[in-house]
XYZ file of C-alpha atoms in Angstrom:
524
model
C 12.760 1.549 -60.899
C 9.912 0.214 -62.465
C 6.741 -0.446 -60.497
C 6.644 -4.242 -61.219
C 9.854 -4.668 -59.555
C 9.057 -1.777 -56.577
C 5.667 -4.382 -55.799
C 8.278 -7.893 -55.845
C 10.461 -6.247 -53.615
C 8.169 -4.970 -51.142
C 6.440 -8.456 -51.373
C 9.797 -9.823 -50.692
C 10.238 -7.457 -47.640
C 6.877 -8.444 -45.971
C 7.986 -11.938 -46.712
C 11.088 -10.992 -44.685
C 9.345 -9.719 -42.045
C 7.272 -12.539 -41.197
C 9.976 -15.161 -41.486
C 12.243 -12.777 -38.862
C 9.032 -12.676 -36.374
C 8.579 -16.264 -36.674
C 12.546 -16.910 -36.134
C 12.477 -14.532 -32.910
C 9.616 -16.713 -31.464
C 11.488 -19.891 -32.419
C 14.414 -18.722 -30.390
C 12.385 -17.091 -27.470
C 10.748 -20.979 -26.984
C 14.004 -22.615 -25.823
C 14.741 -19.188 -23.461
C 11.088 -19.835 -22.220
C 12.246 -23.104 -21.610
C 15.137 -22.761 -19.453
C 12.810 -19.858 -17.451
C 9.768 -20.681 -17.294
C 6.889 -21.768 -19.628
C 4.351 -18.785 -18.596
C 7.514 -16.431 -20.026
C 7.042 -17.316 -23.997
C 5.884 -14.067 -25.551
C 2.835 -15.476 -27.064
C 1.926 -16.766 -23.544
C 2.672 -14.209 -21.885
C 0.889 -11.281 -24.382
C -2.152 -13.825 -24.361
C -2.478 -13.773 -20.310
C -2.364 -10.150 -20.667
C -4.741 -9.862 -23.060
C -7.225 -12.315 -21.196
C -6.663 -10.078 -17.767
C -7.533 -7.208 -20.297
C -10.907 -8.568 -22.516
C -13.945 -7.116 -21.226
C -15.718 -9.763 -19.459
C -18.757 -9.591 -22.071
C -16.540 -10.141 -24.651
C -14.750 -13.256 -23.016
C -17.762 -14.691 -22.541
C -18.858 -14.352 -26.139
C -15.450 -15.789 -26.942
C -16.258 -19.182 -24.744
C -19.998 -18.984 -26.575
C -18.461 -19.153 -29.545
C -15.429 -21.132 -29.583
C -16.007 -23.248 -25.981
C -12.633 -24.805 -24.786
C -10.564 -23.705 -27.967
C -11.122 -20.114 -26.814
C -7.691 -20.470 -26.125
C -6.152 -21.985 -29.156
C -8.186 -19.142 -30.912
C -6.345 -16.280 -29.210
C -3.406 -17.687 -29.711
C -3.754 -18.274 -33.769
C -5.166 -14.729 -33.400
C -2.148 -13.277 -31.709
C -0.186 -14.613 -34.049
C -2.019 -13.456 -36.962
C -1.777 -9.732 -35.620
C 2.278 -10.805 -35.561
C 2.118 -11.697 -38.485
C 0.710 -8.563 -40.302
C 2.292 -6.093 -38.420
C 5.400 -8.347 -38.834
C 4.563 -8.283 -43.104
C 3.633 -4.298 -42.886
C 7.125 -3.654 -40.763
C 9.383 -5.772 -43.889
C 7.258 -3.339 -46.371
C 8.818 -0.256 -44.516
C 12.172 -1.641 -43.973
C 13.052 -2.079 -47.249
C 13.072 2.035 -47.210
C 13.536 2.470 -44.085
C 15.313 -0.167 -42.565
C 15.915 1.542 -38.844
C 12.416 2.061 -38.332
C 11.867 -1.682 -38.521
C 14.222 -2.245 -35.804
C 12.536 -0.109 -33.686
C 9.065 -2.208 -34.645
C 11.091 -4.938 -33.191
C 12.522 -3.557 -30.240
C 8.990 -2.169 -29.278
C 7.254 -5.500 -29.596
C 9.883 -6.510 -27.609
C 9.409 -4.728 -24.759
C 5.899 -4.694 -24.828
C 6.518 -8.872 -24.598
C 8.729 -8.063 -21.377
C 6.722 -6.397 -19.929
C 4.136 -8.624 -20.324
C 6.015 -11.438 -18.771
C 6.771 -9.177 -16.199
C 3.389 -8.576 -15.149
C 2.348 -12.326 -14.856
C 1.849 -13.273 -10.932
C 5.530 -14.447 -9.586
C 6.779 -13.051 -12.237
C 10.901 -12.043 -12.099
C 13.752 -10.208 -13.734
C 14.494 -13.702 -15.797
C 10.580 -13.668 -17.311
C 12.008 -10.797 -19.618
C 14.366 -12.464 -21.265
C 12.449 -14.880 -24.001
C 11.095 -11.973 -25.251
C 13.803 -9.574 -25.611
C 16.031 -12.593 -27.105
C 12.805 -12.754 -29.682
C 13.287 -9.235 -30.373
C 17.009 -9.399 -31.257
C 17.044 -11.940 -33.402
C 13.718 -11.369 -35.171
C 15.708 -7.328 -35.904
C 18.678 -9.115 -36.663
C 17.056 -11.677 -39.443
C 15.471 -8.606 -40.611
C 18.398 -6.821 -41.835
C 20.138 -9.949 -43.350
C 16.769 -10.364 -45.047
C 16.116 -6.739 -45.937
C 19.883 -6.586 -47.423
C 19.438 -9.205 -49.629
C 16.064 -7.989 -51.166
C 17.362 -4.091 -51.406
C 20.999 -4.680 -52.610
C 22.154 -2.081 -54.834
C 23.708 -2.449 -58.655
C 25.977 -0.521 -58.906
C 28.328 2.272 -57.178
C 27.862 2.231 -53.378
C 26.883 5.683 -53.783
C 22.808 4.143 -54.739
C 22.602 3.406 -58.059
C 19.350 0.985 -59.458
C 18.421 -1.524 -56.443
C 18.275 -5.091 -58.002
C 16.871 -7.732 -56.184
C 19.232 -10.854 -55.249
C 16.199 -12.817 -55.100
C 18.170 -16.550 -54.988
C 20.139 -15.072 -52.362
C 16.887 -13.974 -50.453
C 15.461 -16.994 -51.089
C 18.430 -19.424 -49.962
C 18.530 -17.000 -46.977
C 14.696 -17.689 -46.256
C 14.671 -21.281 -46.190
C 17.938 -21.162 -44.062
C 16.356 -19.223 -41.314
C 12.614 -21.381 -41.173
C 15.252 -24.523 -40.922
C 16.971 -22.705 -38.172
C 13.917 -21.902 -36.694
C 12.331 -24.896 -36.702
C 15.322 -26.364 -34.569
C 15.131 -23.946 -32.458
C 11.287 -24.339 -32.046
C 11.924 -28.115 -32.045
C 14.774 -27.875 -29.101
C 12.223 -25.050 -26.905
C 9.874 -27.959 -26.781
C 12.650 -30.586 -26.095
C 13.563 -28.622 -23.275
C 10.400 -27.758 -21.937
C 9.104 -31.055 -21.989
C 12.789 -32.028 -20.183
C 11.620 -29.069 -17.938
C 8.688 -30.620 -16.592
C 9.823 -34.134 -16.501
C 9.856 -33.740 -13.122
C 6.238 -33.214 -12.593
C 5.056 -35.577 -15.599
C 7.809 -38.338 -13.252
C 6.355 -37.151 -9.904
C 2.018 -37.647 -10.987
C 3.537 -41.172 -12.488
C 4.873 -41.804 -9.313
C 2.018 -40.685 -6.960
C -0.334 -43.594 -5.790
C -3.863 -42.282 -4.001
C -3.534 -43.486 -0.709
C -6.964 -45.301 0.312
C -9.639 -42.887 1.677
C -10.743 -43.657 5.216
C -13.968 -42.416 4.087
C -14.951 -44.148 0.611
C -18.190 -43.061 -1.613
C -20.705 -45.836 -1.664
C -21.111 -47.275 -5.280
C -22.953 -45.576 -7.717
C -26.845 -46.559 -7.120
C -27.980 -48.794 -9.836
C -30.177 -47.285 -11.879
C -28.213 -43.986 -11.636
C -27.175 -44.329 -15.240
C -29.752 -44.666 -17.392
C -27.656 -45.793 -20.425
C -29.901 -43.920 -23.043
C -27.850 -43.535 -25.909
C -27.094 -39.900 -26.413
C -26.919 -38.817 -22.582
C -23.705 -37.803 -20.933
C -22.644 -40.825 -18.825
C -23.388 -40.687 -15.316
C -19.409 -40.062 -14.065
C -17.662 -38.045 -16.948
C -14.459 -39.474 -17.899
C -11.072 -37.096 -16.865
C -10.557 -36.589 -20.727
C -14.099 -35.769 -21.208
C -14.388 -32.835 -18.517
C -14.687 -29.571 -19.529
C -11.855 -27.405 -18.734
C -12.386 -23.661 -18.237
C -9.633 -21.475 -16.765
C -7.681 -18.601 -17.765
C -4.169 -20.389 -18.300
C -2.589 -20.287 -21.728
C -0.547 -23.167 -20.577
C -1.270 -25.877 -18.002
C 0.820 -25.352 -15.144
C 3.075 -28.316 -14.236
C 3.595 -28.607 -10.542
C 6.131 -31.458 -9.621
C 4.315 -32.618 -6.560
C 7.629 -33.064 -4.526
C 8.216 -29.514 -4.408
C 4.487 -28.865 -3.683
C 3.231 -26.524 -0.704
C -0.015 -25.414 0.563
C 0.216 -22.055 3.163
C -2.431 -21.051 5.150
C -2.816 -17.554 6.504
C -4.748 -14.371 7.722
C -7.468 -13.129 9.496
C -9.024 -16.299 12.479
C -6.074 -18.356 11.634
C -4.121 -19.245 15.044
C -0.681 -20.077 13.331
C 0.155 -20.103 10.132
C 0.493 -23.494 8.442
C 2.896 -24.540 5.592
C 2.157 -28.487 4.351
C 3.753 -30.738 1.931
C 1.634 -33.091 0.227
C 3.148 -35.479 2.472
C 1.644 -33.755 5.328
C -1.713 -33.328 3.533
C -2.151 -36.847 3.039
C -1.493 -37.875 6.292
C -4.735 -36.941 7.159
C -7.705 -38.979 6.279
C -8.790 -38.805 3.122
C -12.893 -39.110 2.065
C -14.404 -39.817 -0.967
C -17.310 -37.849 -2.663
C -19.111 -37.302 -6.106
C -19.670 -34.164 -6.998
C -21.000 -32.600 -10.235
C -19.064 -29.237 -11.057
C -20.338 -26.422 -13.314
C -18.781 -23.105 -14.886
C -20.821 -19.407 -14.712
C -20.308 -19.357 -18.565
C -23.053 -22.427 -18.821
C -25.171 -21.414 -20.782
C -28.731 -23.023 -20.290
C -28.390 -25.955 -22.166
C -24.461 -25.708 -22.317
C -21.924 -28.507 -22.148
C -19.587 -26.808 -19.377
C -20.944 -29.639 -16.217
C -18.938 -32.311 -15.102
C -19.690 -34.874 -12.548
C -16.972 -36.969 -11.089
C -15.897 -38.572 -8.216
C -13.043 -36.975 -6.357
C -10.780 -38.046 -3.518
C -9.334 -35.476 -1.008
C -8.753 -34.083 2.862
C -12.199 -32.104 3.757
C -11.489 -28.210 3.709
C -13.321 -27.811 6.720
C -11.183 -29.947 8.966
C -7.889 -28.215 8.030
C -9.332 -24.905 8.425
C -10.191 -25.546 12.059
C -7.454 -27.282 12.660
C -5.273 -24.038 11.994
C -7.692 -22.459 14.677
C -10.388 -20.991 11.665
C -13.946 -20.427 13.357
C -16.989 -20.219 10.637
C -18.542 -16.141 11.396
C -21.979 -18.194 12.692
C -19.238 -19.191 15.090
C -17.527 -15.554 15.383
C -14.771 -15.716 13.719
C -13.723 -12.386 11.891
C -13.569 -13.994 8.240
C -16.392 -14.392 5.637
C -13.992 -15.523 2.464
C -11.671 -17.794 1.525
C -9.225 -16.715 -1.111
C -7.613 -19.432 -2.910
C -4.694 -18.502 -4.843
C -3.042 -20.924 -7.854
C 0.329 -21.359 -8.727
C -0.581 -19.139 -11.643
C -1.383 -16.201 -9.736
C -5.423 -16.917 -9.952
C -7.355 -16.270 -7.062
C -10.890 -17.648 -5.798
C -13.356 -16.394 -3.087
C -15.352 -18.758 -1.509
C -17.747 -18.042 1.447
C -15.787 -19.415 5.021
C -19.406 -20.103 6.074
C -20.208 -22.116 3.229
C -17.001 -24.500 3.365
C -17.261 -25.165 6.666
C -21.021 -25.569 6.824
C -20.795 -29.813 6.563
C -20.493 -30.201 3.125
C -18.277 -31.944 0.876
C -15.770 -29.381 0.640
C -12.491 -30.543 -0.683
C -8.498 -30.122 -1.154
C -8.932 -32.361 -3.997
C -5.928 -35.206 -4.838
C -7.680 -37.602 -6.686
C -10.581 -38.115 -9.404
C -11.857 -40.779 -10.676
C -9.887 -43.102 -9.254
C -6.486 -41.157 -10.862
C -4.373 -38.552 -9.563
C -5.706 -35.490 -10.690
C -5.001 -34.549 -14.272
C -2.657 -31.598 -15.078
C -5.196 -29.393 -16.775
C -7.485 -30.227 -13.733
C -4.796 -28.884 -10.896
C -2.926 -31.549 -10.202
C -1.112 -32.145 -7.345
C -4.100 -30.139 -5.365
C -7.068 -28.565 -6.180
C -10.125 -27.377 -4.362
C -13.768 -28.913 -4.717
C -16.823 -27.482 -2.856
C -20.234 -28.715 -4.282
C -23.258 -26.163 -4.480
C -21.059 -23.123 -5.615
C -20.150 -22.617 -9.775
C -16.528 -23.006 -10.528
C -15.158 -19.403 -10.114
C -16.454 -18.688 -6.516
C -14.798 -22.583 -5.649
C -12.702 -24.716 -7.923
C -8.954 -23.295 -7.849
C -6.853 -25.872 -9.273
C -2.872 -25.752 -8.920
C -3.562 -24.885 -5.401
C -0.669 -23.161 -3.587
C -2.342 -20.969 -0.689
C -5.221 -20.082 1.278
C -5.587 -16.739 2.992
C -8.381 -15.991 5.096
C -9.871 -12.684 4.832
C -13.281 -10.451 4.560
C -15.288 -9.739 1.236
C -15.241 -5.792 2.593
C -11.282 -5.928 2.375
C -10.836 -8.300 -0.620
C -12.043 -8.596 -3.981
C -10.836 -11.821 -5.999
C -9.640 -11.930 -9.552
C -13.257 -12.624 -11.190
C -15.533 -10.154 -8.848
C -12.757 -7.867 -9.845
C -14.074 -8.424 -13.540
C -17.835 -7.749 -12.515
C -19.038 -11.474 -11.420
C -21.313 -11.889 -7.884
C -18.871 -12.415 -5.275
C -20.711 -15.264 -4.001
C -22.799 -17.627 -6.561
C -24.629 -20.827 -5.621
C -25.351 -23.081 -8.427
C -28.558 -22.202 -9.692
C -31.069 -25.256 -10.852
C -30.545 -26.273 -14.322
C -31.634 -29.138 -16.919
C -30.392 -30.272 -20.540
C -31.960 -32.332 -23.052
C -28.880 -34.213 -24.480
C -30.666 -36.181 -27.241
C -32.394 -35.955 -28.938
C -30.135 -33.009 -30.249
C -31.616 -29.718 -31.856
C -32.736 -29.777 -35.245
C -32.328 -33.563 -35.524
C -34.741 -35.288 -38.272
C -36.733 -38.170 -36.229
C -39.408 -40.718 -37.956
C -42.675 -40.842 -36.169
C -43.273 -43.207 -33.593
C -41.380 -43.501 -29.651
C -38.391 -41.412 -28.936
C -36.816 -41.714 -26.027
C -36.050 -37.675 -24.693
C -33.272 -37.639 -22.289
C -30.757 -35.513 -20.478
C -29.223 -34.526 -17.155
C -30.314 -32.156 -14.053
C -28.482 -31.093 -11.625
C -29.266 -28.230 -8.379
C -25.784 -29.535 -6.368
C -26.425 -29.402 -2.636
C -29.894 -29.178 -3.106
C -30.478 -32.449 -4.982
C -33.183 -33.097 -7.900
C -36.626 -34.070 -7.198
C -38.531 -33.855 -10.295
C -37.903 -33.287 -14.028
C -40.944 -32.655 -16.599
C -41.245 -31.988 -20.002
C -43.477 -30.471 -22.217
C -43.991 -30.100 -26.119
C -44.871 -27.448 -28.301
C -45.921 -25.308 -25.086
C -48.269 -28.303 -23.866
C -48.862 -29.648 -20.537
C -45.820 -30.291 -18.547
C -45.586 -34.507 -18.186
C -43.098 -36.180 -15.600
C -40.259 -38.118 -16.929
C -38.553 -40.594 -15.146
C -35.548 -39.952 -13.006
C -32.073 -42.074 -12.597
C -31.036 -42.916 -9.312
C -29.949 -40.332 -6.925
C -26.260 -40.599 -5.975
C -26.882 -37.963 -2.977
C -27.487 -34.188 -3.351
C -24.200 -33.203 -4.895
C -24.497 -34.936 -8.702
C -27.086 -34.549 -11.799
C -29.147 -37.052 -11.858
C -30.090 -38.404 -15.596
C -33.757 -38.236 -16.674
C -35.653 -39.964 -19.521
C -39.291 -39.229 -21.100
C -41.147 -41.576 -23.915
C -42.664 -39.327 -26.460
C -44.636 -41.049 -29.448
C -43.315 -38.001 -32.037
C -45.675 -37.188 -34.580
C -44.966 -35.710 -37.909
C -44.187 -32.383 -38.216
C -41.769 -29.598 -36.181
C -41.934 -30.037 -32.779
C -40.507 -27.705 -29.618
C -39.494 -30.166 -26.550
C -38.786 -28.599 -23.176
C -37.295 -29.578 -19.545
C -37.792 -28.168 -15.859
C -36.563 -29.230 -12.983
C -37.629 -29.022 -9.493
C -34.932 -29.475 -6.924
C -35.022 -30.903 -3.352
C -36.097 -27.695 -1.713
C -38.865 -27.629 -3.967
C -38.548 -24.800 -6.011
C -38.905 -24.972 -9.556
C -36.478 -24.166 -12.365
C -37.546 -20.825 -13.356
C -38.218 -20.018 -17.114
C -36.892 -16.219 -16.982
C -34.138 -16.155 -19.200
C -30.996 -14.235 -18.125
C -27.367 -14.531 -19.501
C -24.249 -15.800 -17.556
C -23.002 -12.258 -16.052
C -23.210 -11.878 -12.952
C -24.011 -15.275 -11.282
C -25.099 -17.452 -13.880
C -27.659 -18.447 -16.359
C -31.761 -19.046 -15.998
C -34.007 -20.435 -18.612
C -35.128 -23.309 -19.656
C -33.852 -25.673 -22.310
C -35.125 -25.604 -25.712
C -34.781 -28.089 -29.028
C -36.605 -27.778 -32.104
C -36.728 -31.052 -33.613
C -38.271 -32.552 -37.021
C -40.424 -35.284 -37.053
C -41.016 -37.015 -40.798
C -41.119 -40.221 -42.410
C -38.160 -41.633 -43.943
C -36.189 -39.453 -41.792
């Protein structure tokens, strides 16, 4: 054989290899389907993978790509698929059984994947060992065509029945593409339910409403995050590859363990039946960096924690009860530690049903999630809410202090200019600089600003809508011409001031203070 046609038919082989891979995830997304989402292979094998990232290197990843961290590992699984998929045709064309076993490897290690995922059972194997068979099986109807023989049986010259290949090819991506096509029919016919049941669901009035929004609470600078962040605008920050989809008719909350006098199982019926209160609250993630876009302020309907918790016989420890946390636990296997003390302390805390005036989006837990203002996301907010287990931070260590976060974090006192943005060009004269503060359950009393390392100077505060939101700020500067460094502080309600010592987000979140280099010039 000569080497031209050697090189075509390897080509040919890793061709075949990555249109078999892509045909055995076609086929696993209609078993994933009828199972369960969180069972497709590439879902599955990206869970894993997120359980299994270093935490620095996680939070590098949400640095860097923010909320499409997760689109990103998914392209980048699928890239890896890919090229081992490409390098596996190469060495089936010679050696066609060691491509199988390729196959039945990645297989398995997709199984087992599955089978590792919280509530996982014997069922979450199956996408990804019906992946496997099919992807070995278009492999060797691919791999035949490109390596069949002229000739006696015995092996004389290979030729390559590239038409054949190539009809063969575009067969299978049709195929596949059906298949991918129905998977996605199905699923979306899976969850019909829950999409029918959040149509259905009507917030029932709180007996407790917020107040209106103080005027003057929204500034309405151009450039500075409104004052209430629109569902579709808040950042979303969680570990789940896909969104769970709870149909709220099937929906139960346990609660359990150490103080608790019974343990109580509720419906959402049952949850709703007691009264309901209304409260805005401004949420944050640990991976904020200073200046970072991951805060959220909204106004959320739900039953207060607190109440519940004592109504199943829970006693704060001030109050001597034997437990100090909280663990939350998500339909999705996450779970959350949140100080007993601190829920049932008189704040806001809340089984959340309701925000902004909607049920709560999917990606933001619907049918329940939890709310409790003054602590940062992980140590708090469990969406997809399906129990609560009362325990001791001595005996328990959830999912993200298991990873190397503080096991308790109160939000620390931030501020962010929002506009004007860095490196913008400006024209001499007034510019209005502008952004939001926020120290939840400590309020903000001050904001200043300062430029190019000059005095400090006060700006002028929005209206506060209690303790538990940011509260916009706005300072005229008359820019002159050349570069310029602006910076904020904040001083919250206990009077301490936003320290400048910068520190990253590991363990308990970020310090410093917010920095834009703008330039000023005319004609800009």
């Amino acid at each position: 054989m000569t080497a031209d046609p050697e090189r075509r038919q390897r080509l040919l082989g890793a061709l075949g290899g990555v249109v078999a891979a892509a045909a055995g995830l076609a086929v696993a997304e209609p078993a994933a389907a009828a199972v369960r989402p969180e069972s497709s292979p590439v879902a599955a094998v990206g869970a894993a993978a997120v359980d299994l990232t270093p935490t620095a290197v996680r939070e590098w990843a949400i640095g860097q790509f923010g909320t499409a961290d997760k689109l990103v590992l998914t392209l980048g699984i699928l890239a890896v698929l890919a090229a081992v998929a490409a390098a596996a045709g190469m060495l089936a064309v010679r050696r066609l059984p060691a491509r199988m076993a390729v196959a039945g490897a990645f297989g398995l290690l997709g199984a087992a994947a599955a089978l590792g995922r919280p509530g996982a059972g014997w069922r979450d194997a199956l996408p990804a060992l019906a992946a496997a068979v099919t992807a070995a099986g278009m492999l060797w109807l691919l791999v035949t065509a490109v390596r069949r023989p002229r000739g006696s049986a015995s092996g004389g010259a290979w030729a390559l029945d590239r038409r054949g290949f190539g009809r063969l090819v575009a067969a299978t991506l049709a195929v596949s593409a059906g298949a991918a096509l129905a998977g996605r029919r199905l699923g979306a016919y899976g969850s019909a339910g829950a999409t029918a049941s959040r149509a259905r669901f009507r917030l029932p009035r709180p007996a407790v409403p917020a107040p209106p929004v103080p005027a003057g609470a929204d500034l309405r600078v151009p450039g500075v995050s409104p004052f209430l962040t629109p569902n579709r605008d808040f950042y979303r920050v969680d570990t789940a590859l896909v969104v769970p989809r709870v149909d709220a008719g099937g929906w139960r909350l346990r609660i359990h363990g150490e103080g608790v006098a019974g343990p109580l199982t509720l419906d959402l019926r049952e949850l709703l039946a007691r009264p309901l209160v209304e409260h805005d609250i401004t949420l944050t993630c640990v991976s904020n960096e200073v200046g970072g876009p991951y805060a959220g302020n909204a106004r959320w309907l739900g039953v207060r924690l607190a109440d519940l918790l004592r109504e199943a016989g829970v006693r704060p420890p001030s109050e001597g009860g034997p437990a100090d946390q909280l663990v939350a636990r998500s339909v999705d296997g996450m779970t959350i530690g949140t100080p007993v003390e601190t829920v049932m302390d008189g704040r806001a805390a809340l089984l959340a049903v309701g925000m902004n005036g909607e049920p709560l989006p999917f990606a933001h837990g619907f049918p329940v999630r939890m709310v409790v203002p003054g602590l940062y996301g992980y140590v708090s907010a469990c969406k997809w809410l399906r129990e609560l287990r009362l325990t001791t931070f001595d005996a328990y260590d959830a999912y993200w202090v298991r990873r190397d976060w503080a096991a308790r974090a109160p939000v620390k006192t931030q501020s962010r200019i929002d506009t004007p943005r860095p490196f913008a060009r400006l024209v001499p004269g007034p510019v209005a600089v502008a952004g939001v503060a926020w120290a939840q359950h400590r309020g903000i009393e001050r904001v200043e600003v300062r430029v190019d390392g000059g005095p400090w100077r006060e700006a002028r505060l929005g209206a506060a809508d209690g303790v538990d939101t940011w509260r916009q700020w706005v300072w005229p500067w008359q820019a002159a011409t050349g570069s310029h460094t602006l910076q904020v502080r904040a001083t919250d309600g206990t009077g301490a001031v936003q320290t400048g010592e910068r520190a990253g987000t590991l363990p308990d979140g970020a310090t410093g203070r917010h920095t834009v280099t703008v330039r000023v010039a005319p004609g800009s």
